[in-house]
């Protein structure tokens, strides 16, 4: 039997920490090993307990979430941090992702999305709330910064465009002269690089980025 994913919860509101612990401990394969009430305590507790995944708020006393992630990247590089916050501001979102966040969820996300984000982070993947992913693409398009679309290979970009047009894997394989198994692999890579969980979210990003004409 696989070892459970060891999770640390960091939030300055006790009721939030207790709620997150109660939910996560009901999930198969997840164990909450500790809590922290501020960013400084989060860093110190993480170094001591060495969790696999840290679920962290951004706005906390003593040390905010972004600063805490920067310290953790140096002191505990193997830990994966999921941001769970109420804020979608660019001055919170972009610094958090640049500091190494392995996920960014809003606090109104469904509980199962958090559980999925924990498993995704532990597997080395990135999961963004769909609203966050859309905002990220819009912001990066406006600023000219490199975004998740720039990480796609030319073939993956072709696959994304076809996904945006609603083309199923079987027809993508035919159009690109690939096996359906290879297409499934490309689709998986596209979803992972974009930080989304399904084809619908990927299609939305393709439209937002101008790769697909939404009127077509």
Coordinates of C-alpha atoms in Angstrom, one line a residue:
X1 CA 0.0 0.0 0.0
X2 CA 1.4 3.4 -1.0
X3 CA 2.4 5.8 1.7
X4 CA -0.2 8.6 2.3
X5 CA 0.6 12.1 1.0
X6 CA 1.7 14.1 4.1
X7 CA 0.1 17.6 4.1
X8 CA 0.7 20.7 6.2
X9 CA -2.1 23.3 6.4
X10 CA -1.2 27.0 6.8
X11 CA -3.8 29.6 7.4
X12 CA -4.2 32.4 10.0
X13 CA -7.8 31.5 10.6
X14 CA -8.3 28.6 13.0
X15 CA -11.7 27.7 11.6
X16 CA -10.3 27.4 8.1
X17 CA -7.4 25.2 9.3
X18 CA -9.8 23.0 11.2
X19 CA -12.2 22.7 8.3
X20 CA -9.4 21.8 5.9
X21 CA -7.9 19.3 8.3
X22 CA -11.3 17.6 8.8
X23 CA -12.0 17.4 5.0
X24 CA -8.5 16.3 4.0
X25 CA -8.3 13.6 6.6
X26 CA -11.4 12.0 5.1
X27 CA -9.7 11.6 1.8
X28 CA -8.0 8.4 0.9
X29 CA -4.2 8.6 0.6
X30 CA -3.9 12.0 2.4
X31 CA -2.6 12.5 6.0
X32 CA -2.6 16.0 7.6
X33 CA 0.6 16.1 9.6
X34 CA 0.5 19.6 11.0
X35 CA -0.9 23.1 11.0
X36 CA 0.6 26.6 11.0
X37 CA -1.1 30.0 11.8
X38 CA 1.3 32.3 9.9
X39 CA 4.0 32.2 7.3
X40 CA 6.9 32.0 9.6
X41 CA 5.4 29.1 11.5
X42 CA 4.6 27.4 8.2
X43 CA 8.3 27.5 7.2
X44 CA 9.5 26.3 10.6
X45 CA 6.9 23.6 10.8
X46 CA 7.5 22.4 7.2
X47 CA 11.3 22.2 7.8
X48 CA 10.6 20.1 11.0
X49 CA 7.9 17.8 9.6
X50 CA 9.0 17.7 6.0
X51 CA 5.5 17.4 4.4
X52 CA 5.0 16.4 0.8
X53 CA 2.4 19.1 0.1
X54 CA 1.6 22.4 1.9
X55 CA -1.8 24.0 1.5
X56 CA -1.1 27.7 2.2
X57 CA -3.0 31.0 2.4
X58 CA -1.3 34.0 0.9
X59 CA -2.2 36.7 3.3
X60 CA -0.9 35.8 6.8
X61 CA 0.9 37.6 9.6
X62 CA 4.7 37.6 10.3
X63 CA 5.5 36.3 6.8
X64 CA 3.1 36.2 3.8
X65 CA 2.6 33.2 1.6
X66 CA 4.8 34.3 -1.2
X67 CA 7.7 35.1 1.1
X68 CA 7.2 31.8 2.8
X69 CA 7.3 29.9 -0.5
X70 CA 10.5 31.6 -1.4
X71 CA 12.1 30.5 1.8
X72 CA 10.7 27.0 1.4
X73 CA 12.2 26.7 -2.1
X74 CA 15.6 27.1 -0.5
X75 CA 15.1 25.1 2.7
X76 CA 12.7 22.4 1.5
X77 CA 12.8 22.3 -2.3
X78 CA 11.0 18.9 -2.4
X79 CA 7.8 20.3 -0.9
X80 CA 5.0 21.3 -3.2
X81 CA 2.9 24.3 -2.2
X82 CA -0.8 24.8 -3.1
X83 CA -2.1 28.3 -2.7
X84 CA -5.6 28.5 -1.3
X85 CA -6.8 32.1 -1.1
X86 CA -9.6 34.5 -1.7
X87 CA -7.5 36.8 -3.9
X88 CA -7.2 36.8 -7.6
X89 CA -5.3 40.1 -7.9
X90 CA -2.3 40.1 -10.3
X91 CA 0.0 41.3 -7.6
X92 CA -0.9 38.1 -5.6
X93 CA -1.3 35.5 -8.5
X94 CA 1.9 36.2 -10.5
X95 CA 4.3 36.4 -7.5
X96 CA 2.9 33.2 -6.1
X97 CA 3.4 31.3 -9.3
X98 CA 6.9 32.7 -9.8
X99 CA 7.7 31.7 -6.2
X100 CA 6.9 28.1 -7.2
X101 CA 3.3 27.4 -6.4
X102 CA 2.2 24.0 -7.6
X103 CA -1.4 25.0 -7.6
X104 CA -3.6 28.0 -7.1
X105 CA -7.2 27.6 -5.9
X106 CA -9.7 30.1 -4.7
X107 CA -11.4 29.5 -1.4
X108 CA -14.8 29.0 -3.1
X109 CA -13.5 26.0 -4.9
X110 CA -15.3 22.7 -4.4
X111 CA -13.6 20.5 -1.7
X112 CA -12.9 17.7 -4.2
X113 CA -10.9 20.2 -6.3
X114 CA -8.6 20.7 -3.3
X115 CA -8.2 16.9 -2.9
X116 CA -7.4 16.6 -6.6
X117 CA -4.9 19.5 -6.4
X118 CA -3.1 17.7 -3.5
X119 CA -2.8 14.5 -5.6
X120 CA -1.7 16.5 -8.7
X121 CA 0.9 18.5 -6.8
X122 CA 2.3 15.3 -5.2
X123 CA 2.5 13.8 -8.7
X124 CA 4.6 16.8 -9.9
X125 CA 1.7 18.4 -11.8
X126 CA 0.2 21.9 -11.5
X127 CA -3.5 22.5 -11.1
X128 CA -5.0 26.0 -11.4
X129 CA -8.6 27.0 -10.6
X130 CA -10.3 27.5 -14.0
X131 CA -10.9 31.2 -13.1
X132 CA -7.3 31.6 -12.2
X133 CA -6.1 29.9 -15.4
X134 CA -8.2 32.3 -17.5
X135 CA -7.0 35.3 -15.6
X136 CA -3.4 34.2 -16.0
X137 CA -3.7 33.9 -19.7
X138 CA -5.3 37.3 -20.0
X139 CA -2.7 38.9 -17.8
X140 CA 0.3 37.3 -19.6
X141 CA -1.2 38.2 -23.0
X142 CA -1.5 41.8 -21.9
X143 CA 2.0 42.0 -20.5
X144 CA 3.8 39.9 -23.0
X145 CA 5.3 37.7 -20.4
X146 CA 5.9 34.0 -21.1
X147 CA 2.8 32.0 -20.2
X148 CA 1.8 28.4 -20.1
X149 CA 1.0 28.4 -23.8
X150 CA 4.7 29.2 -24.5
X151 CA 5.7 25.9 -22.9
X152 CA 3.8 23.8 -25.4
X153 CA 5.7 22.1 -28.2
X154 CA 4.5 22.9 -31.8
X155 CA 2.7 19.5 -31.9
X156 CA 1.0 20.1 -28.5
X157 CA -0.1 23.5 -29.8
X158 CA -1.7 21.8 -32.8
X159 CA -3.5 19.4 -30.5
X160 CA -4.7 22.3 -28.3
X161 CA -6.2 24.1 -31.3
X162 CA -8.1 21.0 -32.4
X163 CA -9.3 20.5 -28.8
X164 CA -10.5 24.1 -28.9
X165 CA -12.5 23.2 -32.0
X166 CA -14.1 20.3 -30.1
X167 CA -12.4 17.6 -32.2
X168 CA -12.3 14.2 -30.4
X169 CA -9.0 12.2 -30.0
X170 CA -9.9 9.8 -32.8
X171 CA -10.3 12.6 -35.3
X172 CA -7.2 14.4 -34.0
X173 CA -5.2 11.2 -34.6
X174 CA -6.5 11.0 -38.2
X175 CA -5.9 14.7 -38.9
X176 CA -2.3 14.7 -37.6
X177 CA -1.4 11.2 -38.8
X178 CA -0.8 9.9 -35.3
X179 CA -2.0 7.0 -33.3
X180 CA -4.8 7.6 -30.8
X181 CA -2.5 6.5 -28.0
X182 CA 0.0 9.2 -29.0
X183 CA -2.8 11.8 -29.1
X184 CA -3.9 10.9 -25.6
X185 CA -0.3 11.4 -24.4
X186 CA -0.2 14.8 -26.1
X187 CA -3.5 15.8 -24.6
X188 CA -2.3 14.8 -21.1
X189 CA 0.9 16.9 -21.6
X190 CA -1.2 19.9 -22.8
X191 CA -3.5 19.7 -19.8
X192 CA -0.6 19.4 -17.4
X193 CA 1.4 22.3 -18.9
X194 CA -1.7 24.5 -18.9
X195 CA -2.5 23.6 -15.3
X196 CA -6.1 22.6 -16.2
X197 CA -8.0 19.4 -15.5
X198 CA -10.1 18.7 -18.6
X199 CA -10.5 19.5 -22.3
X200 CA -13.2 22.1 -21.7
X201 CA -10.8 24.3 -19.6
X202 CA -8.1 23.8 -22.2
X203 CA -10.5 24.9 -24.9
X204 CA -11.4 28.0 -23.0
X205 CA -7.8 28.9 -22.7
X206 CA -7.3 28.3 -26.4
X207 CA -10.1 30.7 -27.2
X208 CA -8.9 33.3 -24.7
X209 CA -5.4 33.2 -26.2
X210 CA -6.7 33.7 -29.7
X211 CA -5.7 30.3 -31.0
X212 CA -9.3 29.5 -31.8
X213 CA -12.0 31.8 -33.1
X214 CA -14.9 31.5 -30.7
X215 CA -17.3 32.5 -33.5
X216 CA -16.2 29.5 -35.7

